[in-house]
Short mmCIF file of C-alpha atoms and ligand atoms in Angstrom, two decimals:
data_model
loop_
_atom_site.label_atom_id
_atom_site.label_comp_id
_atom_site.label_asym_id
_atom_site.label_seq_id
_atom_site.Cartn_x
_atom_site.Cartn_y
_atom_site.Cartn_z
CA MET S 1185 33.91 149.20 286.57
CA ASP S 1186 32.99 148.37 282.97
CA LYS S 1187 32.99 144.72 282.11
CA PRO S 1188 35.80 143.74 279.72
CA SER S 1189 34.58 143.24 276.16
CA LEU S 1190 34.82 139.75 274.69
CA TYR S 1191 36.07 141.39 271.46
CA SER S 1192 38.89 143.34 273.10
CA PHE S 1193 41.31 140.42 273.55
CA THR S 1194 44.07 138.97 271.43
CA LEU S 1195 44.21 135.20 271.77
CA SER S 1196 47.10 135.33 274.25
CA GLY S 1197 45.33 138.15 276.10
CA LEU S 1198 42.20 136.02 276.43
CA GLN S 1199 44.26 133.06 277.62
CA SER S 1200 45.81 135.15 280.39
CA TYR S 1201 42.45 136.67 281.30
CA PHE S 1202 40.86 133.20 281.58
CA VAL S 1203 43.73 131.92 283.74
CA GLU S 1204 43.49 134.97 286.02
CA ASN S 1205 39.81 134.22 286.44
CA GLY S 1206 40.30 130.55 287.28
CA LEU S 1207 39.25 129.28 283.87
CA PRO S 1208 41.19 126.91 281.60
CA LYS S 1209 43.63 128.50 279.18
CA PHE S 1210 42.57 126.22 276.30
CA ALA S 1211 39.03 127.61 276.41
CA ALA S 1212 40.34 130.81 274.80
CA SER S 1213 41.07 129.00 271.49
CA GLN S 1214 37.63 127.43 271.59
CA VAL S 1215 36.02 130.82 272.06
CA TYR S 1216 38.12 132.30 269.26
CA ASN S 1217 37.03 129.49 267.01
CA TRP S 1218 33.33 130.01 267.69
CA LEU S 1219 33.47 133.76 267.32
CA TYR S 1220 35.93 134.40 264.54
CA HIS S 1221 35.86 131.16 262.58
CA ASN S 1222 32.34 129.81 262.94
CA TRP S 1223 30.80 133.28 263.34
CA ASN S 1224 28.46 131.86 265.95
CA PHE S 1225 27.47 134.44 268.53
CA ASP S 1226 24.96 132.29 270.40
CA ILE S 1227 27.18 131.57 273.38
CA GLU S 1228 24.76 129.03 274.93
CA SER S 1229 25.10 126.90 271.78
CA TRP S 1230 28.90 126.54 271.94
CA SER S 1231 28.94 122.78 272.34
CA ASN S 1232 32.56 122.16 273.38
CA VAL S 1233 32.81 125.07 275.84
CA SER S 1234 32.24 124.30 279.53
CA LYS S 1235 29.27 125.68 281.46
CA LYS S 1236 31.63 127.54 283.77
CA VAL S 1237 33.33 129.39 280.92
CA LYS S 1238 30.03 130.23 279.27
CA ALA S 1239 28.60 131.50 282.56
CA HIS S 1240 31.65 133.69 283.10
CA ILE S 1241 31.40 135.17 279.61
CA LEU S 1242 27.68 135.82 279.94
CA GLU S 1243 27.87 137.32 283.41
CA GLU S 1244 31.25 138.98 283.69
CA MET S 1245 32.03 140.06 280.14
CA ASP S 1246 30.49 142.53 277.75
CA THR S 1247 29.33 140.57 274.68
CA GLU S 1248 27.63 143.39 272.82
CA LEU S 1249 28.75 144.16 269.26
CA PRO S 1250 28.54 147.51 267.49
CA LYS S 1251 25.39 147.73 265.35
CA VAL S 1252 24.89 148.44 261.68
CA VAL S 1253 22.51 151.39 261.90
CA TRP S 1254 22.46 152.30 258.21
CA HIS S 1255 23.59 150.62 255.02
CA GLY S 1256 23.92 151.83 251.43
CA LEU S 1257 24.73 149.87 248.27
CA SER S 1258 26.51 151.54 245.39
CA LYS S 1259 26.02 150.63 241.72
CA ASP S 1260 29.57 149.21 241.67
CA GLY S 1261 28.83 146.87 244.57
CA THR S 1262 30.54 148.95 247.27
CA ARG S 1263 28.59 148.85 250.51
CA LYS S 1264 28.81 151.58 253.06
CA PHE S 1265 27.85 150.89 256.66
CA LEU S 1266 27.20 153.32 259.43
CA VAL S 1267 28.22 151.46 262.57
CA GLY S 1268 26.84 152.63 265.90
CA MET S 1269 28.77 152.28 269.16
CA LYS S 1270 27.34 151.96 272.66
CA ASP S 1271 27.55 155.69 273.34
CA ALA S 1272 25.65 156.34 270.08
CA GLN S 1273 28.74 157.63 268.28
CA THR S 1274 28.85 156.33 264.72
CA VAL S 1275 31.68 155.60 262.30
CA GLU S 1276 31.73 154.56 258.70
CA THR S 1277 32.96 151.25 257.43
CA VAL S 1278 33.03 150.47 253.73
CA ALA S 1279 33.15 147.05 252.03
CA ILE S 1280 34.72 147.26 248.59
CA PRO S 1281 34.58 144.28 246.19
CA ALA S 1282 37.35 143.79 243.61
CA GLN S 1283 38.08 140.58 241.70
CA SER S 1284 38.32 137.85 244.30
CA ARG S 1285 38.68 140.28 247.20
CA LEU S 1286 36.24 141.95 249.53
CA THR S 1287 38.14 144.70 251.32
CA LEU S 1288 36.88 146.37 254.46
CA CYS S 1289 37.86 149.99 254.96
CA LEU S 1290 37.90 150.47 258.73
CA SER S 1291 37.70 153.55 260.89
CA SER S 1292 40.08 153.91 263.82
CA GLN S 1293 38.68 157.02 265.51
CA VAL S 1294 35.50 159.06 265.66
CA GLY S 1295 36.64 162.11 263.69
CA CYS S 1296 40.35 162.91 263.42
CA ALA S 1297 42.72 165.33 265.11
CA ILE S 1298 45.09 165.77 262.18
CA GLY S 1299 42.90 168.26 260.33
CA CYS S 1300 44.03 167.81 256.73
CA THR S 1301 42.48 170.58 254.68
CA PHE S 1302 41.28 168.32 251.87
CA CYS S 1303 39.59 165.75 254.10
CA HIS S 1304 36.05 165.88 255.29
CA THR S 1305 36.79 163.88 258.44
CA GLY S 1306 39.52 166.39 259.24
CA THR S 1307 36.97 169.15 259.54
CA MET S 1308 35.19 167.27 262.36
CA GLY S 1309 38.10 167.30 264.81
CA LEU S 1310 38.69 164.29 267.04
CA LYS S 1311 35.67 163.14 269.04
CA ARG S 1312 37.35 160.08 270.52
CA HIS S 1313 39.54 157.07 269.87
CA LEU S 1314 37.82 153.79 269.07
CA LYS S 1315 38.44 150.97 271.52
CA ALA S 1316 40.01 147.76 270.24
CA GLU S 1317 36.64 146.02 270.46
CA GLU S 1318 35.07 148.76 268.36
CA VAL S 1319 37.66 148.29 265.62
CA VAL S 1320 37.27 144.49 265.75
CA GLY S 1321 33.54 145.07 266.14
CA GLN S 1322 33.28 146.84 262.76
CA PHE S 1323 34.71 143.75 261.06
CA VAL S 1324 32.51 141.36 263.01
CA ALA S 1325 29.33 143.44 262.66
CA VAL S 1326 29.79 143.79 258.89
CA THR S 1327 30.62 140.07 258.45
CA LYS S 1328 27.52 139.16 260.44
CA TRP S 1329 25.39 141.59 258.44
CA LEU S 1330 26.66 140.24 255.09
CA LYS S 1331 26.04 136.65 256.17
CA GLU S 1332 22.52 137.46 257.31
CA ASN S 1333 21.54 139.78 254.48
CA VAL S 1334 23.57 138.86 251.40
CA ASP S 1335 25.11 135.41 251.43
CA GLU S 1336 25.86 132.97 254.21
CA ASP S 1337 29.27 132.38 252.65
CA SER S 1338 30.27 136.08 252.56
CA ARG S 1339 33.80 136.64 253.75
CA LEU S 1340 35.87 139.79 254.10
CA THR S 1341 39.34 139.07 252.73
CA ASN S 1342 41.33 142.30 253.23
CA ILE S 1343 41.48 145.27 255.56
CA VAL S 1344 42.59 148.83 254.98
CA TYR S 1345 42.71 151.37 257.79
CA MET S 1346 41.53 154.17 255.54
CA GLY S 1347 38.22 155.17 257.07
CA GLN S 1348 37.81 157.90 259.65
CA GLY S 1349 40.75 158.66 261.87
CA GLU S 1350 44.51 158.40 262.07
CA PRO S 1351 45.26 154.77 263.05
CA LEU S 1352 48.70 155.51 264.50
CA HIS S 1353 47.20 158.16 266.80
CA ASN S 1354 45.27 155.25 268.35
CA TYR S 1355 48.29 152.95 268.25
CA GLU S 1356 47.61 150.41 271.02
CA ASN S 1357 43.97 149.76 270.17
CA VAL S 1358 44.66 149.45 266.45
CA LYS S 1359 47.57 147.13 267.23
CA THR S 1360 45.39 144.87 269.38
CA ALA S 1361 42.66 144.81 266.72
CA THR S 1362 45.22 143.96 264.04
CA GLN S 1363 46.51 141.07 266.15
CA VAL S 1364 42.94 139.80 266.46
CA PHE S 1365 42.48 139.98 262.67
CA MET S 1366 45.71 138.08 262.08
CA GLU S 1367 45.23 135.30 264.65
CA GLU S 1368 45.29 131.97 262.83
CA LYS S 1369 42.86 130.34 265.21
CA GLY S 1370 40.35 133.06 264.36
CA ILE S 1371 40.02 135.31 261.32
CA GLY S 1372 43.55 134.49 260.18
CA LEU S 1373 44.18 137.34 257.73
CA GLY S 1374 47.73 137.27 256.38
CA GLN S 1375 49.98 140.29 256.88
CA ARG S 1376 49.79 141.17 253.19
CA ARG S 1377 46.03 141.46 253.41
CA ILE S 1378 46.10 144.34 255.87
CA THR S 1379 47.16 147.90 255.07
CA LEU S 1380 47.62 150.68 257.55
CA SER S 1381 47.51 154.20 256.15
CA THR S 1382 49.08 157.04 258.11
CA SER S 1383 49.36 160.77 257.64
CA GLY S 1384 52.92 160.62 258.96
CA LEU S 1385 53.00 160.56 262.76
CA VAL S 1386 56.76 160.23 263.06
CA PRO S 1387 57.06 158.99 266.69
CA GLN S 1388 54.58 156.20 265.98
CA ILE S 1389 56.17 155.34 262.62
CA GLU S 1390 59.38 154.87 264.60
CA LYS S 1391 57.51 152.34 266.76
CA LEU S 1392 56.36 150.21 263.84
CA TRP S 1393 58.97 147.53 264.65
CA ASP S 1394 56.58 146.74 267.52
CA PHE S 1395 53.52 146.48 265.23
CA PRO S 1396 52.45 143.38 263.25
CA PRO S 1397 54.26 143.51 259.86
CA VAL S 1398 51.33 144.71 257.74
CA ASN S 1399 51.52 146.84 254.57
CA ILE S 1400 52.21 150.48 255.28
CA ALA S 1401 50.80 153.33 253.23
CA ILE S 1402 52.00 156.86 253.81
CA SER S 1403 49.72 159.74 252.89
CA LEU S 1404 52.31 161.91 251.19
CA HIS S 1405 50.23 164.15 248.89
CA ALA S 1406 53.08 166.58 248.21
CA SER S 1407 56.81 166.51 247.55
CA HIS S 1408 57.60 170.01 248.83
CA ASP S 1409 57.17 171.12 252.42
CA GLU S 1410 55.23 174.33 251.65
CA ILE S 1411 52.60 172.46 249.66
CA ARG S 1412 52.39 169.58 252.14
CA THR S 1413 51.98 171.95 255.08
CA GLU S 1414 49.07 173.61 253.31
CA LEU S 1415 47.37 170.25 252.91
CA MET S 1416 48.43 168.60 256.14
CA PRO S 1417 49.15 170.69 259.23
CA ILE S 1418 51.04 167.69 260.67
CA ASN S 1419 53.84 168.59 258.26
CA LYS S 1420 54.70 171.56 260.51
CA ALA S 1421 55.57 169.18 263.34
CA PHE S 1422 57.10 166.45 261.17
CA ASP S 1423 58.35 167.74 257.84
CA LEU S 1424 59.39 165.68 254.84
CA THR S 1425 62.98 165.30 256.04
CA ARG S 1426 61.88 163.91 259.42
CA LEU S 1427 59.18 161.79 257.80
CA PHE S 1428 61.60 160.12 255.40
CA GLU S 1429 64.16 159.56 258.16
CA ALA S 1430 61.47 157.65 260.04
CA ILE S 1431 60.28 155.78 256.95
CA LYS S 1432 63.81 154.51 256.30
CA LYS S 1433 63.68 152.77 259.67
CA ILE S 1434 60.46 150.85 258.96
CA PRO S 1435 61.37 147.15 259.03
CA LEU S 1436 60.61 146.03 255.47
CA LYS S 1437 60.69 142.36 254.55
CA ALA S 1438 62.29 141.32 251.25
CA ASN S 1439 60.31 142.43 248.21
CA ARG S 1440 57.92 144.50 250.26
CA ARG S 1441 57.35 148.14 249.44
CA ILE S 1442 55.91 151.19 251.09
CA THR S 1443 52.89 152.65 249.33
CA TYR S 1444 52.75 156.42 249.00
CA GLU S 1445 49.27 157.82 248.61
CA TYR S 1446 49.19 160.97 246.56
CA ILE S 1447 45.94 162.86 246.21
CA LEU S 1448 46.17 164.63 242.91
CA ILE S 1449 44.65 168.11 243.11
CA ASP S 1450 44.13 170.30 240.10
CA GLU S 1451 46.79 172.99 239.69
CA PHE S 1452 48.05 172.46 243.19
CA ASN S 1453 50.30 169.41 243.44
CA ASP S 1454 50.10 168.14 239.86
CA ARG S 1455 52.90 170.25 238.34
CA GLN S 1456 56.26 169.27 236.86
CA GLU S 1457 58.06 170.45 240.00
CA ASP S 1458 55.85 168.21 242.14
CA LEU S 1459 56.80 165.26 239.95
CA ASP S 1460 60.48 166.16 240.14
CA GLY S 1461 60.24 166.37 243.93
CA LEU S 1462 58.66 162.92 244.11
CA ILE S 1463 61.32 161.40 241.91
CA ASP S 1464 63.98 162.86 244.24
CA LEU S 1465 62.28 161.67 247.41
CA LEU S 1466 61.31 158.11 246.56
CA ASP S 1467 63.48 155.01 246.50
CA LYS S 1468 62.42 153.22 243.30
CA ARG S 1469 62.86 149.72 244.62
CA GLU S 1470 61.06 150.20 247.90
CA SER S 1471 58.23 152.50 246.86
CA LYS S 1472 55.02 152.45 244.93
CA VAL S 1473 52.76 155.39 244.39
CA ASN S 1474 49.00 155.26 244.50
CA ILE S 1475 47.47 158.33 242.93
CA ILE S 1476 44.06 159.24 244.30
CA PRO S 1477 42.31 161.79 242.12
CA PHE S 1478 40.86 164.30 244.59
CA ASN S 1479 37.28 163.39 245.47
CA GLU S 1480 35.27 166.54 245.47
CA TYR S 1481 32.57 166.89 248.10
CA PRO S 1482 30.06 169.69 248.63
CA ASP S 1483 31.99 172.89 249.50
CA SER S 1484 35.44 171.30 249.07
CA LYS S 1485 37.94 173.96 248.05
CA PHE S 1486 40.01 171.77 245.76
CA LYS S 1487 39.28 170.32 242.32
CA ARG S 1488 40.02 167.00 240.65
CA PRO S 1489 42.46 167.27 237.73
CA SER S 1490 41.46 166.23 234.19
CA ASN S 1491 41.91 162.59 233.20
CA ASN S 1492 44.68 163.65 230.81
CA LYS S 1493 46.57 165.29 233.64
CA ILE S 1494 46.16 162.24 235.87
CA ARG S 1495 47.45 159.98 233.09
CA TRP S 1496 50.41 162.30 232.43
CA PHE S 1497 51.39 162.30 236.10
CA MET S 1498 51.16 158.52 236.36
CA GLU S 1499 53.03 157.82 233.14
CA SER S 1500 55.79 160.27 234.04
CA LEU S 1501 56.41 158.42 237.30
CA ASN S 1502 56.32 155.04 235.59
CA ARG S 1503 58.82 156.28 233.02
CA GLU S 1504 61.20 157.12 235.87
CA GLY S 1505 60.92 153.54 237.11
CA ILE S 1506 58.54 154.33 239.97
CA THR S 1507 55.63 151.89 240.14
CA CYS S 1508 52.48 153.93 240.07
CA THR S 1509 48.77 153.18 239.90
CA VAL S 1510 45.66 155.33 239.95
CA ARG S 1511 43.01 154.43 242.49
CA THR S 1512 39.64 154.10 240.88
CA THR S 1513 36.95 155.81 242.83
CA LYS S 1514 34.51 153.37 244.33
CA GLY S 1515 31.13 153.94 245.83
CA ASP S 1516 30.89 157.50 244.53
CA ASP S 1517 27.13 157.42 244.36
CA ILE S 1518 26.82 156.63 248.08
CA LEU S 1519 29.54 159.08 249.12
CA ALA S 1520 31.69 156.19 250.24
CA ALA S 1521 34.80 157.32 248.41
CA CYS S 1522 37.83 158.46 250.38
CA GLY S 1523 37.44 161.82 251.95
CA GLN S 1524 33.72 161.76 251.49
CA LEU S 1525 33.11 160.18 254.81
CA LYS S 1526 30.45 162.39 256.25
CA SER S 1527 29.40 163.39 259.67
CA MET S 1528 26.08 162.02 260.87
CA GLU S 1529 24.38 165.39 260.57
CA ASP S 1530 25.34 165.67 256.91
CA LYS S 1531 24.27 162.15 256.31
CA LEU S 1532 20.81 162.74 257.64
CA ASN S 1533 20.50 165.77 255.40
CA LEU S 1534 21.84 164.03 252.34
CA TRP S 1535 20.10 160.73 252.58
CA SER S 1536 16.84 161.41 254.33
N1 SAH O 1677 44.30 159.11 258.51
C1 SAH O 1677 44.92 158.17 257.66
C2 SAH O 1677 43.98 157.12 257.13
C3 SAH O 1677 42.61 157.57 256.74
S1 SAH O 1677 42.48 158.60 255.33
C4 SAH O 1677 45.63 158.88 256.52
O1 SAH O 1677 45.41 160.08 256.33
O2 SAH O 1677 46.42 158.23 255.86
C5 SAH O 1677 42.68 157.45 253.99
C6 SAH O 1677 43.13 158.09 252.69
O3 SAH O 1677 42.08 158.88 252.10
C7 SAH O 1677 44.32 159.02 252.89
O4 SAH O 1677 45.33 158.82 251.94
C8 SAH O 1677 43.65 160.36 252.73
O5 SAH O 1677 44.58 161.31 252.45
C9 SAH O 1677 42.63 160.09 251.64
N2 SAH O 1677 41.65 161.17 251.47
C10 SAH O 1677 41.11 161.94 252.42
N3 SAH O 1677 40.31 162.88 251.85
C11 SAH O 1677 40.33 162.69 250.51
C12 SAH O 1677 39.71 163.33 249.39
N4 SAH O 1677 38.88 164.34 249.53
N5 SAH O 1677 39.99 162.85 248.16
C13 SAH O 1677 40.81 161.78 248.00
N6 SAH O 1677 41.41 161.14 249.01
C14 SAH O 1677 41.19 161.59 250.27
FE1 SF4 O 1678 42.76 162.51 259.46
FE2 SF4 O 1678 43.62 161.03 257.38
FE3 SF4 O 1678 41.62 162.84 257.09
FE4 SF4 O 1678 44.10 163.69 257.47
S1 SF4 O 1678 43.34 162.49 255.71
S2 SF4 O 1678 42.27 164.48 258.51
S3 SF4 O 1678 44.87 162.15 258.86
S4 SF4 O 1678 41.56 160.99 258.31
#
């Protein structure tokens, strides 16, 4: 049997695991502190941890982290990492600086099964789910890389699950990883610093009461079923009516809102009737819209609208009392922008 990964445990999970293996429960907090607070991966050097615990970790647990196998730096400071797993599968993880934040855009799967027609990852199909330790591992590997290569004090402050994959399709592993990110004795990210983006998997949205209370972003992209089905085949299984029934049940704390991502595509979903549909669908107090101008990639069949059109769409929503922002494209020059996440083969062609 495979050894359990050191990075696959929530704090309470590690406590139980230690107890089951005849080790003291309190050692789990010590380990969490060394790994996720001190960022010290030299297990032998952990001064307050007993020899017995260290020996168990070194002999019985898998302590390997995913590896940064390629890195690219954009002119705007965005860094894209290709992170390699044990079986040589790779995913992309992007670190995006903005004001006082450094946000990590994490992948949750290798490829994606949802198959949205505008998304490059969607064309790959699903290769496999990432394990919890591979989701946590992206964060740890990038933190370690930044500390070693950029600045010892580098710190990732926010997480968005907007890389490859549909996070709710990999519910349990993404949940465990999120609990690790939020654990106060470790990384300690607050719930407002984490955003999970979903294409609208209704059964899993209905289970969000059981998920840590992070920000939720719904990839809406259309306000009429015909248009949405053309963009997102998942709309055939869960149409807008079912999606919004599920969204209404998401436990929202006071003053929290759902974000709706809306990729604006030229002459496709940027018409007056699309706006009218959005205004009908969205609850003004509990919604905000994030417009993402379509990122074109080689051979993509859609086009980005003009800046005037984007501004018109945004201002029209604002005028109706719906909070709306336009996402600025980051990391364009290294193909790190949303939907430009490339398969390894493409990458080798493009960047060799
Ligand atoms: N699978 C999840 C999360 C990953 S995708 C989801 O779909 O929500 C993260 C965001 O990038 C989604 O809103 C997705 O629709 C968007 N995206 C994908 N391809 C894009 C493209 N070509 N241009 C702009 N945004 C894109
Ligand atoms: Fe998957 Fe999201 Fe891409 Fe759709 S947009 S194919 S759900 S990664």
